[in-house]
mmCIF file of C-alpha atoms in Angstrom:
data_model
loop_
_atom_site.group_PDB
_atom_site.id
_atom_site.type_symbol
_atom_site.label_atom_id
_atom_site.label_comp_id
_atom_site.label_asym_id
_atom_site.label_seq_id
_atom_site.Cartn_x
_atom_site.Cartn_y
_atom_site.Cartn_z
ATOM 1 C CA LEU A 18 -57.061 15.853 -51.176
ATOM 2 C CA ASN A 19 -59.044 13.074 -49.463
ATOM 3 C CA ASP A 20 -60.539 13.457 -46.230
ATOM 4 C CA ARG A 21 -58.370 11.786 -43.177
ATOM 5 C CA ALA A 22 -61.881 10.747 -41.689
ATOM 6 C CA ALA A 23 -62.564 8.691 -44.382
ATOM 7 C CA ALA A 24 -59.384 6.736 -43.585
ATOM 8 C CA VAL A 25 -60.037 5.497 -39.999
ATOM 9 C CA GLY A 26 -60.504 1.513 -39.846
ATOM 10 C CA ARG A 27 -59.383 1.413 -43.320
ATOM 11 C CA PRO A 28 -56.338 -0.814 -44.574
ATOM 12 C CA LEU A 29 -53.686 0.562 -46.969
ATOM 13 C CA ALA A 30 -54.123 0.346 -50.336
ATOM 14 C CA ASP A 31 -51.196 -1.360 -52.691
ATOM 15 C CA ALA A 32 -48.942 1.326 -54.034
ATOM 16 C CA PRO A 33 -45.974 0.951 -55.937
ATOM 17 C CA VAL A 34 -42.806 2.553 -54.000
ATOM 18 C CA PRO A 35 -39.200 2.370 -54.704
ATOM 19 C CA SER A 36 -37.135 0.490 -52.432
ATOM 20 C CA ASN A 37 -35.319 1.551 -49.217
ATOM 21 C CA GLU A 38 -31.985 1.130 -50.335
ATOM 22 C CA ARG A 39 -29.515 3.440 -48.833
ATOM 23 C CA VAL A 40 -31.706 4.561 -46.078
ATOM 24 C CA PRO A 41 -29.915 5.529 -42.802
ATOM 25 C CA ASP A 42 -30.543 3.156 -40.297
ATOM 26 C CA VAL A 43 -31.954 6.034 -37.988
ATOM 27 C CA VAL A 44 -34.505 6.530 -40.268
ATOM 28 C CA GLY A 45 -36.208 3.130 -39.242
ATOM 29 C CA SER A 46 -35.285 3.050 -35.798
ATOM 30 C CA THR A 47 -36.735 6.760 -34.954
ATOM 31 C CA ALA A 48 -39.987 5.420 -37.017
ATOM 32 C CA LEU A 49 -40.132 2.599 -34.616
ATOM 33 C CA GLU A 50 -39.719 4.602 -31.529
ATOM 34 C CA ILE A 51 -42.327 7.510 -32.669
ATOM 35 C CA VAL A 52 -44.780 4.907 -33.392
ATOM 36 C CA GLY A 53 -44.540 2.910 -30.288
ATOM 37 C CA ASP A 54 -47.744 0.787 -30.026
ATOM 38 C CA ALA A 55 -49.611 2.223 -32.649
ATOM 39 C CA SER A 56 -51.520 -0.498 -34.083
ATOM 40 C CA THR A 57 -53.380 0.949 -37.252
ATOM 41 C CA PRO A 58 -51.677 2.417 -40.263
ATOM 42 C CA LEU A 59 -53.503 5.621 -39.955
ATOM 43 C CA ASP A 60 -52.530 6.032 -36.157
ATOM 44 C CA GLN A 61 -48.659 5.356 -36.939
ATOM 45 C CA VAL A 62 -48.713 7.899 -39.818
ATOM 46 C CA GLU A 63 -50.313 10.264 -37.457
ATOM 47 C CA ARG A 64 -47.839 9.505 -34.767
ATOM 48 C CA LEU A 65 -45.115 10.383 -37.219
ATOM 49 C CA GLU A 66 -46.531 13.397 -38.345
ATOM 50 C CA ARG A 67 -47.116 14.775 -34.919
ATOM 51 C CA ALA A 68 -43.705 13.927 -33.953
ATOM 52 C CA LEU A 69 -41.963 15.791 -36.767
ATOM 53 C CA ARG A 70 -44.499 18.581 -36.416
ATOM 54 C CA GLU A 71 -42.854 19.361 -33.228
ATOM 55 C CA GLY A 72 -39.559 20.207 -34.617
ATOM 56 C CA PHE A 73 -38.342 23.575 -36.035
ATOM 57 C CA TYR A 74 -38.753 25.415 -39.259
ATOM 58 C CA SER A 75 -35.975 26.640 -40.855
ATOM 59 C CA ASP A 76 -35.554 27.308 -44.599
ATOM 60 C CA GLY A 77 -31.689 27.698 -44.326
ATOM 61 C CA SER A 78 -31.728 31.663 -44.733
ATOM 62 C CA ASP A 79 -31.129 32.198 -41.042
ATOM 63 C CA GLY A 80 -28.042 29.807 -41.082
ATOM 64 C CA VAL A 81 -29.603 27.177 -38.680
ATOM 65 C CA SER A 82 -30.398 24.481 -40.959
ATOM 66 C CA ARG A 83 -28.794 23.212 -44.559
ATOM 67 C CA ALA A 84 -30.455 22.734 -47.718
ATOM 68 C CA GLY A 85 -31.114 19.432 -49.613
ATOM 69 C CA HIS A 86 -32.452 16.213 -48.401
ATOM 70 C CA THR A 87 -29.823 13.742 -48.789
ATOM 71 C CA ALA A 88 -29.224 10.468 -46.900
ATOM 72 C CA GLU A 89 -26.905 12.514 -44.863
ATOM 73 C CA ARG A 90 -29.081 15.212 -44.410
ATOM 74 C CA ILE A 91 -31.776 13.468 -42.847
ATOM 75 C CA SER A 92 -29.594 11.321 -41.000
ATOM 76 C CA SER A 93 -28.041 14.178 -39.289
ATOM 77 C CA MET A 94 -31.359 15.730 -38.921
ATOM 78 C CA LEU A 95 -32.885 12.648 -37.001
ATOM 79 C CA THR A 96 -29.826 12.427 -34.764
ATOM 80 C CA ALA A 97 -29.319 16.079 -33.952
ATOM 81 C CA PRO A 98 -30.634 17.248 -30.661
ATOM 82 C CA VAL A 99 -33.485 19.156 -31.903
ATOM 83 C CA LEU A 100 -35.293 18.537 -35.212
ATOM 84 C CA ILE A 101 -34.653 21.651 -37.890
ATOM 85 C CA GLY A 102 -35.351 21.827 -41.288
ATOM 86 C CA ASP A 103 -37.889 22.876 -44.007
ATOM 87 C CA ASP A 104 -40.948 21.076 -45.173
ATOM 88 C CA GLU A 105 -38.954 19.271 -47.929
ATOM 89 C CA GLN A 106 -36.656 17.381 -45.335
ATOM 90 C CA TYR A 107 -39.660 16.951 -42.932
ATOM 91 C CA ALA A 108 -41.685 15.161 -45.629
ATOM 92 C CA VAL A 109 -38.447 12.964 -47.079
ATOM 93 C CA ALA A 110 -38.165 12.007 -43.484
ATOM 94 C CA MET A 111 -41.658 10.957 -42.711
ATOM 95 C CA ALA A 112 -42.138 9.072 -46.248
ATOM 96 C CA LEU A 113 -38.965 7.023 -45.672
ATOM 97 C CA MET A 114 -39.926 6.551 -41.984
ATOM 98 C CA ALA A 115 -43.621 5.239 -43.316
ATOM 99 C CA ARG A 116 -41.808 3.314 -45.748
ATOM 100 C CA ALA A 117 -39.352 1.783 -43.270
ATOM 101 C CA LEU A 118 -42.770 0.477 -41.480
ATOM 102 C CA GLY A 119 -43.949 -0.938 -44.332
ATOM 103 C CA ILE A 120 -46.508 1.957 -45.142
ATOM 104 C CA PRO A 121 -46.328 3.079 -48.782
ATOM 105 C CA ALA A 122 -46.012 6.835 -48.692
ATOM 106 C CA ARG A 123 -44.951 9.405 -51.439
ATOM 107 C CA VAL A 124 -43.577 12.975 -51.128
ATOM 108 C CA VAL A 125 -45.662 15.657 -52.883
ATOM 109 C CA LEU A 126 -44.672 18.985 -54.288
ATOM 110 C CA GLY A 127 -47.665 21.626 -54.669
ATOM 111 C CA PHE A 128 -48.637 25.187 -53.566
ATOM 112 C CA TYR A 129 -50.801 26.676 -51.070
ATOM 113 C CA PRO A 130 -52.211 29.426 -52.733
ATOM 114 C CA THR A 131 -52.680 32.949 -50.802
ATOM 115 C CA ASP A 132 -56.182 33.574 -49.037
ATOM 116 C CA GLU A 133 -56.853 36.343 -51.351
ATOM 117 C CA ALA A 134 -57.322 34.044 -54.244
ATOM 118 C CA THR A 135 -60.511 33.266 -55.922
ATOM 119 C CA ALA A 136 -61.542 31.287 -58.670
ATOM 120 C CA ALA A 137 -62.711 34.156 -60.532
ATOM 121 C CA SER A 138 -59.154 35.942 -61.035
ATOM 122 C CA PRO A 139 -55.896 34.625 -62.122
ATOM 123 C CA LEU A 140 -53.432 33.733 -59.613
ATOM 124 C CA ALA A 141 -49.775 34.607 -59.705
ATOM 125 C CA VAL A 142 -47.833 31.685 -58.303
ATOM 126 C CA THR A 143 -45.006 32.274 -56.396
ATOM 127 C CA GLY A 144 -41.755 30.247 -54.639
ATOM 128 C CA THR A 145 -43.263 31.250 -51.089
ATOM 129 C CA MET A 146 -46.444 29.426 -51.755
ATOM 130 C CA ALA A 147 -44.859 26.349 -52.753
ATOM 131 C CA HIS A 148 -44.872 23.215 -50.276
ATOM 132 C CA VAL A 149 -44.021 19.682 -49.518
ATOM 133 C CA TRP A 150 -45.798 16.917 -47.834
ATOM 134 C CA VAL A 151 -46.743 13.299 -47.709
ATOM 135 C CA ASP A 152 -49.642 11.221 -49.308
ATOM 136 C CA VAL A 153 -50.706 7.624 -47.870
ATOM 137 C CA PRO A 154 -52.877 5.378 -49.597
ATOM 138 C CA PHE A 155 -55.973 3.838 -47.964
ATOM 139 C CA ASP A 156 -58.174 1.193 -49.508
ATOM 140 C CA GLY A 157 -61.314 2.818 -50.988
ATOM 141 C CA VAL A 158 -60.227 6.304 -50.097
ATOM 142 C CA GLY A 159 -57.241 6.855 -52.206
ATOM 143 C CA TRP A 160 -54.338 9.108 -51.480
ATOM 144 C CA VAL A 161 -54.521 10.910 -47.904
ATOM 145 C CA ALA A 162 -52.238 13.593 -47.179
ATOM 146 C CA PHE A 163 -50.089 14.218 -43.857
ATOM 147 C CA ASP A 164 -48.344 17.390 -43.246
ATOM 148 C CA PRO A 165 -45.449 16.778 -41.238
ATOM 149 C CA THR A 166 -44.083 20.142 -41.473
ATOM 150 C CA PRO A 167 -44.012 22.332 -38.325
ATOM 151 C CA ASP A 168 -45.792 25.836 -38.940
ATOM 152 C CA ARG A 169 -43.173 28.479 -40.527
ATOM 153 C CA ASP A 170 -43.452 30.304 -37.534
ATOM 154 C CA ARG A 171 -42.127 28.006 -35.318
ATOM 155 C CA VAL A 172 -38.421 28.706 -35.469
ATOM 156 C CA PRO A 173 -35.573 27.372 -33.458
ATOM 157 C CA GLN A 174 -34.866 30.213 -30.583
ATOM 158 C CA THR A 175 -30.905 31.021 -31.219
ATOM 159 C CA GLU A 176 -28.972 32.804 -28.149
ATOM 160 C CA VAL A 177 -26.997 35.481 -29.520
ATOM 161 C CA PRO A 178 -23.925 35.354 -27.615
ATOM 162 C CA LYS A 179 -23.330 37.948 -24.957
ATOM 163 C CA PRO A 180 -19.887 39.907 -25.309
ATOM 164 C CA LYS A 181 -17.711 38.870 -22.443
ATOM 165 C CA PRO A 182 -17.295 41.465 -20.527
ATOM 166 C CA GLN A 183 -13.803 43.295 -20.455
ATOM 167 C CA PRO A 184 -12.669 43.440 -17.273
ATOM 168 C CA ARG A 185 -10.086 45.668 -16.192
ATOM 169 C CA PRO A 186 -6.742 45.195 -15.115
ATOM 170 C CA GLN A 187 -6.531 45.171 -11.304
ATOM 171 C CA VAL A 188 -4.784 48.087 -9.953
ATOM 172 C CA ILE A 189 -2.787 47.389 -6.452
ATOM 173 C CA THR A 190 -2.478 50.433 -4.685
ATOM 174 C CA LEU A 191 0.678 50.526 -3.088
ATOM 175 C CA PRO A 192 1.108 51.961 0.322
ATOM 176 C CA GLU A 193 2.660 55.396 0.857
ATOM 177 C CA PRO A 194 6.745 54.923 1.153
ATOM 178 C CA PRO A 195 8.091 56.018 4.356
ATOM 179 C CA SER A 196 8.933 59.696 4.688
ATOM 180 C CA ILE A 197 12.628 60.307 4.778
ATOM 181 C CA SER A 198 13.692 62.720 6.980
ATOM 182 C CA SER A 199 16.728 65.084 6.801
ATOM 183 C CA VAL A 200 17.469 64.367 10.528
ATOM 184 C CA ASP A 201 18.921 61.501 11.185
ATOM 185 C CA PRO A 202 17.728 60.324 14.733
ATOM 186 C CA PHE A 203 21.138 58.743 15.642
ATOM 187 C CA ASP A 204 22.953 61.822 15.033
ATOM 188 C CA ASP A 205 21.317 63.313 18.125
ATOM 189 C CA PRO A 206 23.772 63.171 21.317
#
């Protein structure tokens, strides 16, 4: 991966990218809203990255996020009140937004080995080490990596609904009935 600092002040490199056919309109409008007045490609890409990292991470195992990166899924992610998704969804969203701005971008799948990995010992690669990010090409630098995925511990706070209290029915206390006397006051002469 190339150093981001080397891309400062550099123009974008030419790179073939697929067309943005059938990309939801919200992708482009969200990209324009996020980049605002950023003028250089590097500033624009970094703003996209920062804005997406403000979202929340969910791999779907908690039932908060859905799997996939279809146009509908990315559209629903960007229009939801809060951004929630996994690295695949954040990377696809960022790449599509960059392309909507005319910035070539590609989605990259790779692995982040654990800290215990050394060059001298074999490494057992597992699915938990898989990660997805975005590369953008800069002239004279090559492809530079951008990671729009929030940290995995930045999870949405879901409130567990409190059980509704079970109110007890109101019991109305009736007044004591009048006492019935065996003597009738009108019988007294």
